XYZ file of N, CA and C in Angstrom:
750
model
N 185.022 -61.886 -40.885
C 184.766 -60.578 -41.583
C 186.042 -59.928 -41.944
N 186.215 -59.420 -43.047
C 187.478 -58.719 -43.529
C 187.619 -57.366 -42.607
N 188.945 -56.984 -42.422
C 189.139 -55.758 -41.642
C 188.326 -54.597 -42.263
N 188.291 -54.424 -43.494
C 187.490 -53.333 -44.139
C 185.980 -53.346 -43.796
N 185.411 -54.570 -43.720
C 184.043 -54.656 -43.365
C 183.837 -54.440 -41.890
N 184.856 -54.687 -41.029
C 184.757 -54.397 -39.682
C 184.713 -52.922 -39.364
N 185.565 -52.148 -40.250
C 185.583 -50.644 -40.159
C 184.222 -50.175 -40.687
N 183.578 -50.670 -41.861
C 182.349 -50.325 -42.250
C 181.261 -50.558 -41.307
N 181.236 -51.664 -40.569
C 180.319 -52.003 -39.565
C 180.349 -50.958 -38.459
N 181.590 -50.670 -38.070
C 181.763 -49.692 -37.016
C 181.145 -48.253 -37.404
N 181.481 -47.832 -38.611
C 180.975 -46.484 -39.037
C 179.496 -46.504 -39.160
N 178.919 -47.610 -39.588
C 177.441 -47.704 -39.650
C 176.795 -47.566 -38.358
N 177.381 -48.293 -37.397
C 176.978 -48.353 -35.982
C 176.985 -46.914 -35.359
N 178.026 -46.180 -35.706
C 178.256 -44.802 -35.175
C 177.473 -43.760 -35.798
N 177.049 -44.108 -37.028
C 176.487 -42.926 -37.906
C 174.933 -42.864 -37.791
N 174.488 -41.774 -37.805
C 172.977 -41.538 -37.975
C 172.625 -40.599 -39.061
N 173.658 -40.387 -40.065
C 173.424 -39.469 -41.153
C 174.212 -40.023 -42.402
N 173.809 -41.145 -42.844
C 174.572 -41.875 -43.941
C 173.854 -41.590 -45.370
N 174.587 -41.359 -46.419
C 174.165 -41.146 -47.738
C 174.892 -42.223 -48.529
N 173.975 -42.832 -49.365
C 174.568 -43.925 -50.317
C 174.343 -43.395 -51.775
N 175.310 -43.604 -52.551
C 175.249 -43.301 -53.978
C 175.371 -44.560 -54.753
N 174.350 -44.875 -55.594
C 174.341 -46.156 -56.352
C 174.475 -45.916 -57.912
N 175.108 -46.942 -58.455
C 175.343 -46.871 -59.947
C 175.017 -48.168 -60.574
N 175.396 -48.379 -61.728
C 174.958 -49.395 -62.635
C 175.089 -50.822 -61.988
N 176.218 -51.084 -61.217
C 176.531 -52.369 -60.674
C 175.436 -52.725 -59.675
N 174.948 -51.761 -58.944
C 174.019 -51.956 -57.914
C 172.651 -52.532 -58.611
N 172.357 -51.994 -59.826
C 171.197 -52.449 -60.452
C 171.350 -53.773 -61.114
N 172.498 -54.046 -61.516
C 172.837 -55.325 -62.104
C 172.408 -56.500 -61.155
N 172.713 -56.333 -59.877
C 172.329 -57.377 -58.891
C 170.787 -57.559 -58.828
N 170.070 -56.626 -59.254
C 168.566 -56.746 -59.263
C 168.053 -57.335 -60.552
N 169.000 -57.497 -61.449
C 168.619 -58.162 -62.726
C 168.327 -57.185 -63.927
N 168.829 -55.875 -63.607
C 168.697 -54.767 -64.718
C 170.004 -54.553 -65.306
N 170.387 -55.018 -66.526
C 171.673 -54.957 -67.074
C 172.069 -53.601 -67.465
N 173.258 -53.345 -67.831
C 173.682 -51.965 -68.393
C 173.131 -51.879 -69.792
N 172.141 -50.944 -69.924
C 171.438 -50.813 -71.188
C 172.318 -50.150 -72.243
N 173.520 -49.662 -71.874
C 174.510 -49.104 -72.926
C 175.421 -50.087 -73.368
N 175.391 -51.337 -72.893
C 176.365 -52.327 -73.410
C 175.958 -52.900 -74.695
N 176.852 -53.286 -75.540
C 176.535 -53.830 -76.845
C 177.293 -55.129 -77.086
N 176.411 -56.094 -77.578
C 177.095 -57.371 -78.056
C 177.294 -57.407 -79.484
N 177.887 -58.381 -80.040
C 178.182 -58.379 -81.467
C 177.057 -58.299 -82.464
N 175.860 -58.560 -81.968
C 174.639 -58.507 -82.885
C 173.754 -57.167 -82.620
N 174.328 -56.297 -81.765
C 173.585 -55.128 -81.328
C 173.304 -54.255 -82.651
N 174.395 -53.935 -83.368
C 174.082 -52.921 -84.483
C 173.335 -53.594 -85.579
N 173.329 -54.907 -85.719
C 172.434 -55.592 -86.685
C 171.047 -55.389 -86.383
N 170.734 -55.319 -85.080
C 169.317 -55.254 -84.560
C 168.890 -53.812 -84.563
N 169.740 -52.904 -83.987
C 169.276 -51.495 -83.764
C 169.890 -50.497 -84.624
N 170.857 -50.889 -85.461
C 171.396 -49.890 -86.512
C 172.371 -48.795 -85.793
N 172.020 -48.316 -84.572
C 172.812 -47.199 -84.035
C 173.224 -47.704 -82.664
N 174.218 -47.015 -82.140
C 174.806 -47.293 -80.761
C 173.955 -46.725 -79.768
N 173.971 -47.172 -78.428
C 173.188 -46.492 -77.389
C 173.554 -45.078 -77.220
N 174.756 -44.723 -77.295
C 175.237 -43.331 -77.200
C 174.565 -42.503 -78.229
N 174.271 -42.982 -79.449
C 173.615 -42.233 -80.487
C 172.135 -42.101 -80.249
N 171.540 -43.179 -79.722
C 170.155 -43.220 -79.532
C 169.722 -42.494 -78.247
N 170.344 -42.451 -77.292
C 170.029 -41.746 -76.029
C 170.327 -40.292 -76.038
N 170.051 -39.665 -77.189
C 170.139 -38.283 -77.312
C 168.873 -37.628 -77.767
N 168.701 -36.324 -77.174
C 167.361 -35.713 -77.530
C 167.087 -35.555 -78.946
N 168.222 -35.076 -79.608
C 167.960 -34.881 -81.112
C 167.639 -36.238 -81.869
N 168.185 -37.318 -81.406
C 167.860 -38.621 -81.917
C 166.452 -38.867 -81.761
N 165.829 -38.730 -80.524
C 164.560 -39.063 -80.239
C 163.678 -38.171 -81.066
N 164.083 -36.882 -81.281
C 163.206 -35.967 -82.156
C 163.174 -36.433 -83.540
N 164.316 -36.861 -84.086
C 164.493 -37.170 -85.552
C 164.030 -38.599 -85.842
N 164.323 -39.443 -85.007
C 164.126 -40.883 -85.374
C 163.439 -41.629 -84.187
N 162.189 -41.152 -83.816
C 161.496 -41.682 -82.654
C 161.289 -43.307 -82.794
N 161.055 -43.732 -83.980
C 160.843 -45.141 -84.208
C 162.047 -45.964 -83.721
N 163.210 -45.599 -84.152
C 164.346 -46.276 -83.606
C 164.621 -46.144 -82.165
N 164.272 -44.954 -81.695
C 164.421 -44.687 -80.127
C 163.588 -45.627 -79.369
N 162.278 -45.661 -79.685
C 161.342 -46.437 -78.882
C 161.608 -47.952 -79.096
N 162.022 -48.314 -80.297
C 162.333 -49.802 -80.369
C 163.426 -50.242 -79.488
N 164.511 -49.406 -79.458
C 165.603 -49.693 -78.518
C 165.134 -49.488 -77.080
N 164.375 -48.478 -76.713
C 164.105 -48.294 -75.349
C 163.206 -49.367 -74.875
N 162.215 -49.860 -75.575
C 161.346 -50.940 -75.140
C 162.077 -52.200 -74.906
N 163.134 -52.567 -75.827
C 163.740 -53.776 -75.733
C 164.811 -53.812 -74.647
N 165.562 -52.736 -74.637
C 166.774 -52.747 -73.677
C 166.553 -52.070 -72.349
N 165.530 -51.316 -72.175
C 165.203 -50.673 -70.891
C 163.938 -51.035 -70.305
N 162.833 -50.964 -70.964
C 161.592 -51.303 -70.421
C 161.492 -52.732 -70.171
N 161.685 -53.667 -71.066
C 161.605 -55.097 -70.788
C 162.431 -55.603 -69.650
N 163.730 -55.269 -69.534
C 164.464 -55.562 -68.378
C 163.890 -55.033 -66.985
N 163.401 -53.853 -67.008
C 162.711 -53.297 -65.732
C 161.661 -54.109 -65.283
N 160.842 -54.587 -66.251
C 159.610 -55.381 -65.886
C 160.109 -56.713 -65.181
N 161.293 -57.241 -65.537
C 161.761 -58.513 -65.032
C 162.640 -58.282 -63.698
N 163.206 -57.193 -63.451
C 164.146 -56.951 -62.449
C 163.336 -56.831 -61.055
N 164.087 -57.292 -59.996
C 163.541 -57.369 -58.706
C 164.524 -56.936 -57.709
N 164.099 -56.192 -56.549
C 165.107 -55.697 -55.631
C 166.095 -56.854 -55.087
N 167.372 -56.488 -54.978
C 168.208 -57.556 -54.544
C 168.306 -57.413 -53.015
N 168.876 -58.352 -52.328
C 169.124 -58.145 -50.800
C 169.836 -56.922 -50.456
N 170.679 -56.320 -51.428
C 171.382 -55.174 -51.113
C 170.468 -53.956 -51.093
N 169.572 -53.941 -51.986
C 168.520 -52.921 -52.028
C 167.680 -52.899 -50.876
N 167.354 -54.200 -50.466
C 166.514 -54.316 -49.211
C 167.229 -53.834 -47.932
N 168.537 -54.092 -47.987
C 169.449 -53.657 -46.808
C 169.322 -52.155 -46.655
N 169.417 -51.456 -47.791
C 169.377 -49.972 -47.741
C 168.079 -49.433 -47.175
N 166.987 -50.215 -47.629
C 165.649 -49.821 -47.225
C 165.531 -49.955 -45.704
N 166.238 -51.037 -45.088
C 166.091 -51.252 -43.706
C 167.004 -50.220 -43.022
N 168.137 -49.888 -43.565
C 169.112 -48.853 -42.969
C 168.237 -47.550 -42.877
N 167.446 -47.241 -43.933
C 166.705 -45.974 -43.730
C 165.637 -46.083 -42.743
N 165.005 -47.171 -42.604
C 163.966 -47.511 -41.617
C 164.469 -47.304 -40.204
N 165.808 -47.752 -40.141
C 166.515 -47.647 -38.787
C 166.797 -46.206 -38.371
N 166.577 -45.268 -39.430
C 166.994 -43.817 -39.116
C 168.445 -43.681 -39.420
N 169.084 -44.414 -39.997
C 170.667 -44.147 -40.184
C 170.867 -43.664 -41.566
N 170.189 -44.155 -42.709
C 170.367 -43.715 -43.932
C 169.401 -42.502 -44.224
N 169.885 -41.535 -44.614
C 169.026 -40.268 -44.864
C 168.671 -40.191 -46.326
N 169.443 -40.589 -47.375
C 169.108 -40.537 -48.717
C 169.912 -41.568 -49.552
N 169.306 -41.910 -50.560
C 170.044 -42.613 -51.702
C 170.132 -41.682 -52.780
N 171.283 -41.484 -53.453
C 171.448 -40.665 -54.607
C 171.898 -41.595 -55.695
N 170.926 -41.675 -56.744
C 171.288 -42.727 -57.722
C 171.394 -42.120 -59.203
N 172.325 -42.593 -60.032
C 172.252 -42.387 -61.418
C 171.627 -43.385 -62.124
N 170.976 -44.462 -61.532
C 170.106 -45.315 -62.177
C 168.781 -44.847 -62.528
N 168.132 -45.379 -63.508
C 166.811 -44.848 -63.874
C 165.698 -45.947 -63.749
N 165.928 -46.995 -62.996
C 165.086 -48.149 -62.997
C 163.983 -48.220 -61.925
N 164.075 -47.331 -60.815
C 163.129 -47.222 -59.824
C 163.116 -48.425 -58.847
N 164.257 -49.259 -58.774
C 164.235 -50.530 -58.037
C 164.510 -50.167 -56.536
N 165.230 -49.043 -56.256
C 165.283 -48.633 -54.831
C 164.026 -48.447 -54.165
N 163.008 -47.708 -54.815
C 161.725 -47.589 -54.311
C 160.961 -48.807 -54.175
N 161.064 -49.650 -55.166
C 160.385 -50.972 -55.095
C 160.802 -51.786 -53.852
N 162.124 -51.564 -53.477
C 162.631 -52.279 -52.290
C 162.109 -51.731 -50.915
N 161.425 -50.392 -51.025
C 161.072 -49.813 -49.839
C 161.731 -48.475 -49.482
N 162.779 -48.136 -50.199
C 163.433 -46.907 -49.771
C 162.527 -45.696 -50.126
N 162.571 -44.677 -49.347
C 161.738 -43.605 -49.644
C 162.381 -42.288 -50.148
N 163.482 -41.972 -49.599
C 164.185 -40.762 -49.968
C 165.361 -41.094 -51.036
N 164.803 -41.182 -52.291
C 165.658 -41.584 -53.374
C 165.797 -40.343 -54.398
N 166.953 -39.818 -54.649
C 167.022 -38.704 -55.639
C 167.619 -39.287 -56.891
N 166.760 -39.292 -57.894
C 167.207 -39.906 -59.239
C 167.665 -38.835 -60.000
N 169.048 -38.758 -60.119
C 169.718 -37.666 -60.690
C 169.689 -37.707 -62.244
N 169.444 -38.821 -62.792
C 169.261 -39.107 -64.242
C 167.827 -39.385 -64.572
N 166.878 -39.179 -63.710
C 165.566 -39.396 -63.986
C 165.138 -40.814 -63.811
N 163.960 -41.178 -64.168
C 163.365 -42.535 -64.016
C 162.490 -42.949 -65.155
N 162.607 -44.298 -65.621
C 161.657 -44.833 -66.488
C 160.175 -45.018 -65.893
N 160.070 -44.875 -64.561
C 158.778 -45.050 -63.887
C 157.896 -43.924 -64.215
N 158.401 -42.769 -64.787
C 157.566 -41.713 -65.222
C 157.756 -41.400 -66.715
N 156.699 -40.854 -67.354
C 156.839 -40.381 -68.671
C 156.034 -39.052 -68.751
N 156.293 -38.355 -69.875
C 155.545 -37.119 -69.975
C 155.487 -36.698 -71.435
N 154.463 -35.937 -71.712
C 154.360 -35.390 -73.006
C 155.165 -34.209 -73.340
N 155.875 -34.212 -74.538
C 156.783 -33.218 -74.844
C 156.075 -31.892 -75.185
N 154.757 -32.043 -75.549
C 153.976 -30.879 -75.886
C 153.174 -30.279 -74.750
N 152.310 -31.068 -74.251
C 151.405 -30.466 -73.116
C 152.042 -30.547 -71.720
N 153.245 -31.391 -71.657
C 153.994 -31.553 -70.486
C 153.121 -32.219 -69.377
N 152.118 -32.999 -69.731
C 151.450 -33.736 -68.679
C 152.274 -35.015 -68.319
N 152.310 -35.332 -67.078
C 153.109 -36.561 -66.707
C 152.165 -37.662 -66.627
N 152.744 -38.925 -67.078
C 152.058 -40.113 -67.173
C 152.971 -41.201 -66.475
N 152.344 -42.369 -66.323
C 153.111 -43.500 -65.642
C 153.968 -44.250 -66.627
N 154.644 -45.220 -65.988
C 155.463 -46.180 -66.694
C 154.667 -46.896 -67.825
N 153.433 -47.240 -67.524
C 152.818 -48.216 -68.413
C 152.210 -47.468 -69.677
N 152.159 -46.115 -69.593
C 151.747 -45.475 -70.819
C 152.629 -45.875 -71.994
N 153.931 -45.920 -71.887
C 154.790 -46.227 -73.009
C 154.889 -47.780 -73.164
N 154.943 -48.467 -71.986
C 155.024 -49.938 -72.096
C 153.818 -50.553 -72.840
N 152.630 -49.930 -72.615
C 151.392 -50.595 -73.121
C 150.879 -49.918 -74.334
N 151.716 -48.982 -74.892
C 151.186 -48.237 -76.003
C 150.824 -49.159 -77.186
N 149.736 -49.062 -77.920
C 149.387 -49.922 -78.955
C 150.129 -49.541 -80.234
N 150.850 -48.386 -80.298
C 151.529 -47.919 -81.411
C 153.044 -47.960 -81.121
N 153.937 -48.112 -82.102
C 155.338 -48.124 -81.908
C 155.874 -46.910 -81.184
N 155.271 -45.716 -81.554
C 155.589 -44.353 -80.988
C 154.418 -44.088 -80.068
N 154.655 -43.936 -78.824
C 153.465 -43.640 -77.954
C 153.026 -42.233 -78.096
N 151.735 -42.019 -78.432
C 151.278 -40.665 -78.662
C 150.357 -40.268 -77.399
N 150.321 -38.891 -77.090
C 149.591 -38.476 -75.993
C 148.200 -38.385 -76.362
N 147.321 -38.928 -75.516
C 145.783 -38.805 -75.751
C 145.116 -37.926 -74.719
N 145.919 -37.093 -74.034
C 145.427 -36.215 -73.038
C 144.828 -34.979 -73.808
N 143.544 -34.730 -73.757
C 142.902 -33.559 -74.233
C 143.224 -33.488 -75.807
N 143.347 -34.627 -76.349
C 143.547 -34.771 -77.803
C 144.859 -34.039 -78.290
N 145.952 -34.241 -77.498
C 147.164 -33.457 -77.730
C 147.887 -34.030 -78.949
N 148.209 -35.306 -79.023
C 148.706 -35.947 -80.115
C 150.112 -36.091 -80.316
N 150.957 -35.304 -79.397
C 152.380 -35.419 -79.547
C 152.908 -36.725 -78.931
N 154.156 -37.070 -79.015
C 154.733 -38.168 -78.502
C 154.885 -38.075 -77.036
N 154.929 -39.168 -76.345
C 155.170 -39.338 -74.871
C 156.604 -39.872 -74.654
N 157.343 -39.262 -73.862
C 158.796 -39.744 -73.717
C 159.015 -40.146 -72.324
N 160.086 -40.881 -71.997
C 160.510 -41.257 -70.619
C 161.067 -40.099 -70.006
N 160.820 -40.060 -68.657
C 161.378 -38.883 -67.826
C 162.819 -39.214 -67.480
N 163.710 -39.287 -68.431
C 165.058 -39.577 -68.115
C 165.777 -38.532 -68.738
N 167.109 -38.202 -68.342
C 167.910 -37.143 -68.859
C 168.743 -37.762 -70.041
N 168.337 -37.204 -71.254
C 169.026 -37.687 -72.514
C 170.308 -36.835 -72.618
N 171.204 -37.252 -73.521
C 172.271 -36.343 -73.902
C 171.701 -35.175 -74.641
N 172.354 -34.053 -74.465
C 171.995 -32.640 -74.929
C 170.880 -32.058 -74.096
N 170.505 -32.681 -73.027
C 169.540 -32.036 -72.105
C 170.167 -31.611 -70.787
N 169.683 -30.564 -70.233
C 170.258 -30.220 -68.901
C 169.765 -31.087 -67.767
N 170.501 -31.121 -66.749
C 170.139 -31.802 -65.485
C 169.322 -30.927 -64.721
N 168.510 -31.498 -63.836
C 167.656 -30.726 -62.822
C 168.593 -30.092 -61.699
N 168.857 -28.880 -62.006
C 169.826 -28.247 -60.976
C 169.327 -28.187 -59.633
N 168.059 -28.045 -59.408
C 167.390 -28.094 -58.131
C 167.606 -29.396 -57.415
N 167.458 -30.536 -58.136
C 167.684 -31.756 -57.623
C 169.143 -32.018 -57.350
N 170.002 -31.598 -58.109
C 171.574 -31.691 -57.940
C 171.872 -30.902 -56.665
N 171.236 -29.776 -56.423
C 171.484 -28.949 -55.282
C 171.104 -29.649 -54.022
N 169.915 -30.391 -54.041
C 169.451 -31.200 -52.935
C 170.398 -32.324 -52.644
N 170.884 -32.935 -53.680
C 171.877 -34.002 -53.457
C 173.182 -33.495 -52.790
N 173.555 -32.288 -53.331
C 174.690 -31.605 -52.617
C 174.513 -31.411 -51.118
N 173.339 -30.904 -50.835
C 172.972 -30.697 -49.380
C 173.068 -31.874 -48.638
N 172.540 -32.998 -49.068
C 172.640 -34.302 -48.377
C 174.066 -34.600 -48.060
N 174.807 -34.566 -49.191
C 176.298 -34.900 -49.069
C 177.013 -34.062 -48.051
N 176.818 -32.729 -48.090
C 177.552 -31.859 -47.206
C 177.220 -32.041 -45.713
N 175.924 -32.593 -45.535
C 175.403 -32.659 -44.273
C 175.781 -34.028 -43.524
N 175.979 -35.075 -44.444
C 176.114 -36.438 -43.971
C 177.403 -36.595 -43.195
N 177.426 -37.631 -42.253
C 178.729 -38.035 -41.515
C 179.349 -39.157 -42.292
N 178.699 -40.011 -42.997
C 179.255 -41.081 -43.793
C 178.675 -41.094 -45.280
N 179.625 -41.134 -46.187
C 179.163 -41.248 -47.466
C 179.697 -42.403 -48.140
N 178.742 -43.296 -48.599
C 179.195 -44.568 -49.184
C 178.885 -44.586 -50.826
N 179.815 -44.775 -51.646
C 179.732 -44.695 -53.050
C 180.050 -45.989 -53.789
N 178.935 -46.479 -54.476
C 179.132 -47.511 -55.457
C 180.076 -47.237 -56.491
N 181.253 -47.822 -56.559
C 182.307 -47.373 -57.657
C 181.815 -47.249 -58.971
N 180.766 -47.944 -59.373
C 180.336 -47.842 -60.827
C 179.667 -46.692 -60.985
N 179.348 -45.798 -60.049
C 178.698 -44.490 -60.199
C 179.673 -43.462 -60.374
N 180.935 -43.644 -60.185
C 181.908 -42.604 -60.154
C 182.221 -41.990 -61.603
N 181.844 -42.641 -62.623
C 182.002 -42.280 -63.920
C 180.784 -41.429 -64.481
N 179.882 -41.195 -63.621
C 178.647 -40.522 -64.031
C 178.463 -39.217 -63.413
N 178.077 -38.228 -64.106
C 177.645 -36.894 -63.558
C 176.468 -37.100 -62.652
N 176.392 -36.445 -61.567
C 177.411 -35.488 -60.873
C 178.113 -36.105 -59.796
N 178.465 -37.435 -59.775
C 178.907 -38.176 -58.701
C 180.327 -37.659 -58.230
N 181.348 -37.418 -59.172
C 182.705 -36.848 -58.674
C 182.450 -35.570 -57.985
N 181.515 -34.682 -58.525
C 181.218 -33.363 -57.944
C 180.665 -33.537 -56.442
N 179.792 -34.569 -56.299
C 179.205 -34.806 -55.048
C 180.336 -35.289 -54.056
N 181.126 -36.119 -54.515
C 182.273 -36.609 -53.604
C 183.194 -35.392 -53.191
N 183.465 -34.531 -54.173
C 184.233 -33.365 -53.783
C 183.494 -32.506 -52.812
N 182.240 -32.514 -52.698
C 181.511 -31.621 -51.779
C 181.391 -32.276 -50.331
N 181.771 -33.472 -50.148
C 181.740 -34.204 -48.995
C 182.784 -33.571 -48.008
N 182.370 -33.262 -46.781
C 183.075 -32.498 -45.743
C 183.506 -33.342 -44.595
N 183.150 -34.628 -44.591
C 183.592 -35.538 -43.431
C 184.799 -36.306 -43.779
N 185.016 -37.354 -42.834
C 186.124 -38.111 -43.141
C 185.801 -39.631 -43.047
N 184.556 -39.849 -43.369
C 184.086 -41.260 -43.565
C 183.576 -41.494 -44.924
N 184.473 -41.413 -45.910
C 184.083 -41.607 -47.358
C 184.426 -43.128 -47.587
N 183.378 -43.883 -48.159
C 183.574 -45.332 -48.385
C 183.589 -45.497 -49.902
N 184.508 -46.064 -50.492
C 184.394 -46.357 -51.968
C 184.276 -47.844 -52.146
N 183.223 -48.464 -52.649
C 183.013 -49.753 -52.746
C 183.127 -50.498 -54.085
N 183.782 -51.640 -54.200
C 183.868 -52.348 -55.428
C 184.424 -51.498 -56.520
N 185.583 -51.064 -56.245
C 186.328 -50.247 -57.276
C 187.596 -50.751 -57.534
N 188.037 -50.644 -58.708
C 189.577 -50.774 -59.033
C 190.297 -49.577 -58.492
N 191.710 -49.695 -58.305
C 192.267 -48.470 -57.874
C 191.902 -47.269 -58.631
N 191.681 -46.108 -57.974
C 191.259 -44.929 -58.780
C 191.989 -43.676 -58.218
N 191.972 -42.602 -58.972
C 192.566 -41.393 -58.582
C 191.842 -40.805 -57.344
N 190.514 -41.243 -57.118
C 189.775 -40.784 -56.086
C 190.113 -41.397 -54.704
N 190.947 -42.591 -54.705
C 191.215 -43.327 -53.507
C 191.869 -42.440 -52.468
N 192.648 -41.371 -52.793
C 193.289 -40.613 -51.735
C 192.297 -39.947 -50.897
N 191.080 -39.639 -51.415
C 190.014 -38.949 -50.661
C 189.344 -39.822 -49.696
N 189.433 -41.263 -49.960
C 188.556 -42.118 -49.295
C 189.156 -42.446 -47.897
N 188.279 -42.583 -46.926
C 188.663 -43.101 -45.568
C 188.728 -44.696 -45.499
N 187.941 -45.217 -46.564
C 187.823 -46.690 -46.601
C 187.582 -47.028 -48.115
N 188.334 -48.018 -48.464
C 188.064 -48.688 -49.802
C 187.838 -50.159 -49.659
N 186.807 -50.590 -50.265
C 186.497 -52.057 -50.340
C 186.412 -52.570 -51.689
N 187.405 -53.334 -52.025
C 187.598 -53.784 -53.485
C 187.207 -55.289 -53.690
N 186.474 -55.447 -54.757
C 186.244 -56.772 -55.176
C 185.901 -57.705 -54.072
N 185.008 -57.298 -53.181
C 184.669 -58.296 -52.050
C 183.335 -58.933 -52.327
N 183.091 -59.109 -53.587
C 181.836 -59.873 -54.045
C 180.732 -58.832 -54.271
N 179.558 -59.351 -54.447
C 178.359 -58.538 -54.773
C 177.991 -57.555 -53.512
N 177.304 -56.578 -53.792
C 176.819 -55.759 -52.779
C 175.960 -56.509 -51.752
N 175.182 -57.474 -52.330
C 174.338 -58.280 -51.411
C 175.212 -59.191 -50.466
N 176.328 -59.693 -50.970
C 177.282 -60.509 -50.183
C 177.865 -59.719 -49.120
N 178.383 -58.459 -49.568
C 178.965 -57.499 -48.515
C 177.984 -57.260 -47.513
N 176.798 -56.766 -47.763
C 175.861 -56.353 -46.755
C 175.263 -57.538 -45.949
N 175.435 -58.671 -46.572
C 174.903 -59.802 -45.649
C 175.777 -60.050 -44.434
N 177.012 -59.583 -44.472
C 177.931 -59.763 -43.436
C 177.811 -58.597 -42.371
N 177.033 -57.718 -42.608
C 176.772 -56.575 -41.785
C 175.568 -56.818 -40.803
N 175.639 -56.381 -39.599
C 174.559 -56.442 -38.696
C 173.866 -55.072 -38.590
N 172.519 -55.172 -38.528
C 171.695 -53.999 -38.365
C 170.617 -54.256 -37.474
N 170.600 -53.585 -36.356
C 169.670 -53.665 -35.314
C 168.611 -52.605 -35.440
N 167.339 -53.081 -35.783
C 166.272 -52.017 -35.969
C 165.676 -51.729 -34.676
């Protein structure tokens, strides 16, 4: 085991208040790709970039294009994705009473599928959807199984479109949820961050709020944040490979 992993093992053994922050690389291990990536044929198929389509005004103006992209690049991969050993490790860590919360910028719901209970989804989740007019909440399959290209609400004959419960550009974040995430970070003794989450709001702010000395940055290139870290683990393989080297006594 590498020296860095020995330190991580020691900190996990000593900690009973760990918070883990996950980003897109964590979901990739479960088979859920980055839905914002484009290959050479992307624009031929969808006409617009992900950054353009993942906007509130785009959904309002061009719902047909939005849902075509959403079903192909987000819903379809979610249906195929399965929890990785890394997701399952975090669920066991929570079961052992060591991990208090997962804070995620991912929208796929895979942490919960693995058995994790306290998951704060700071960018929302595709597992929920809601009507933009009557504000009734509906499940994942309402959009996935809609017989029409644009899913319309049939609750009390509402008739407006049903949208995924994710934070689109031009929309505010849930400040109460961000506040809860801040509280978890301020209270934890060990904060472990998937490096791929550092480019997403509010992860840099959460890191700055951390008041302990056991900050772990995992699978990152050298970053300006490194000076704040007590431990950096670089390019040590997948999270599943890293966690497979750690011992967890339940």
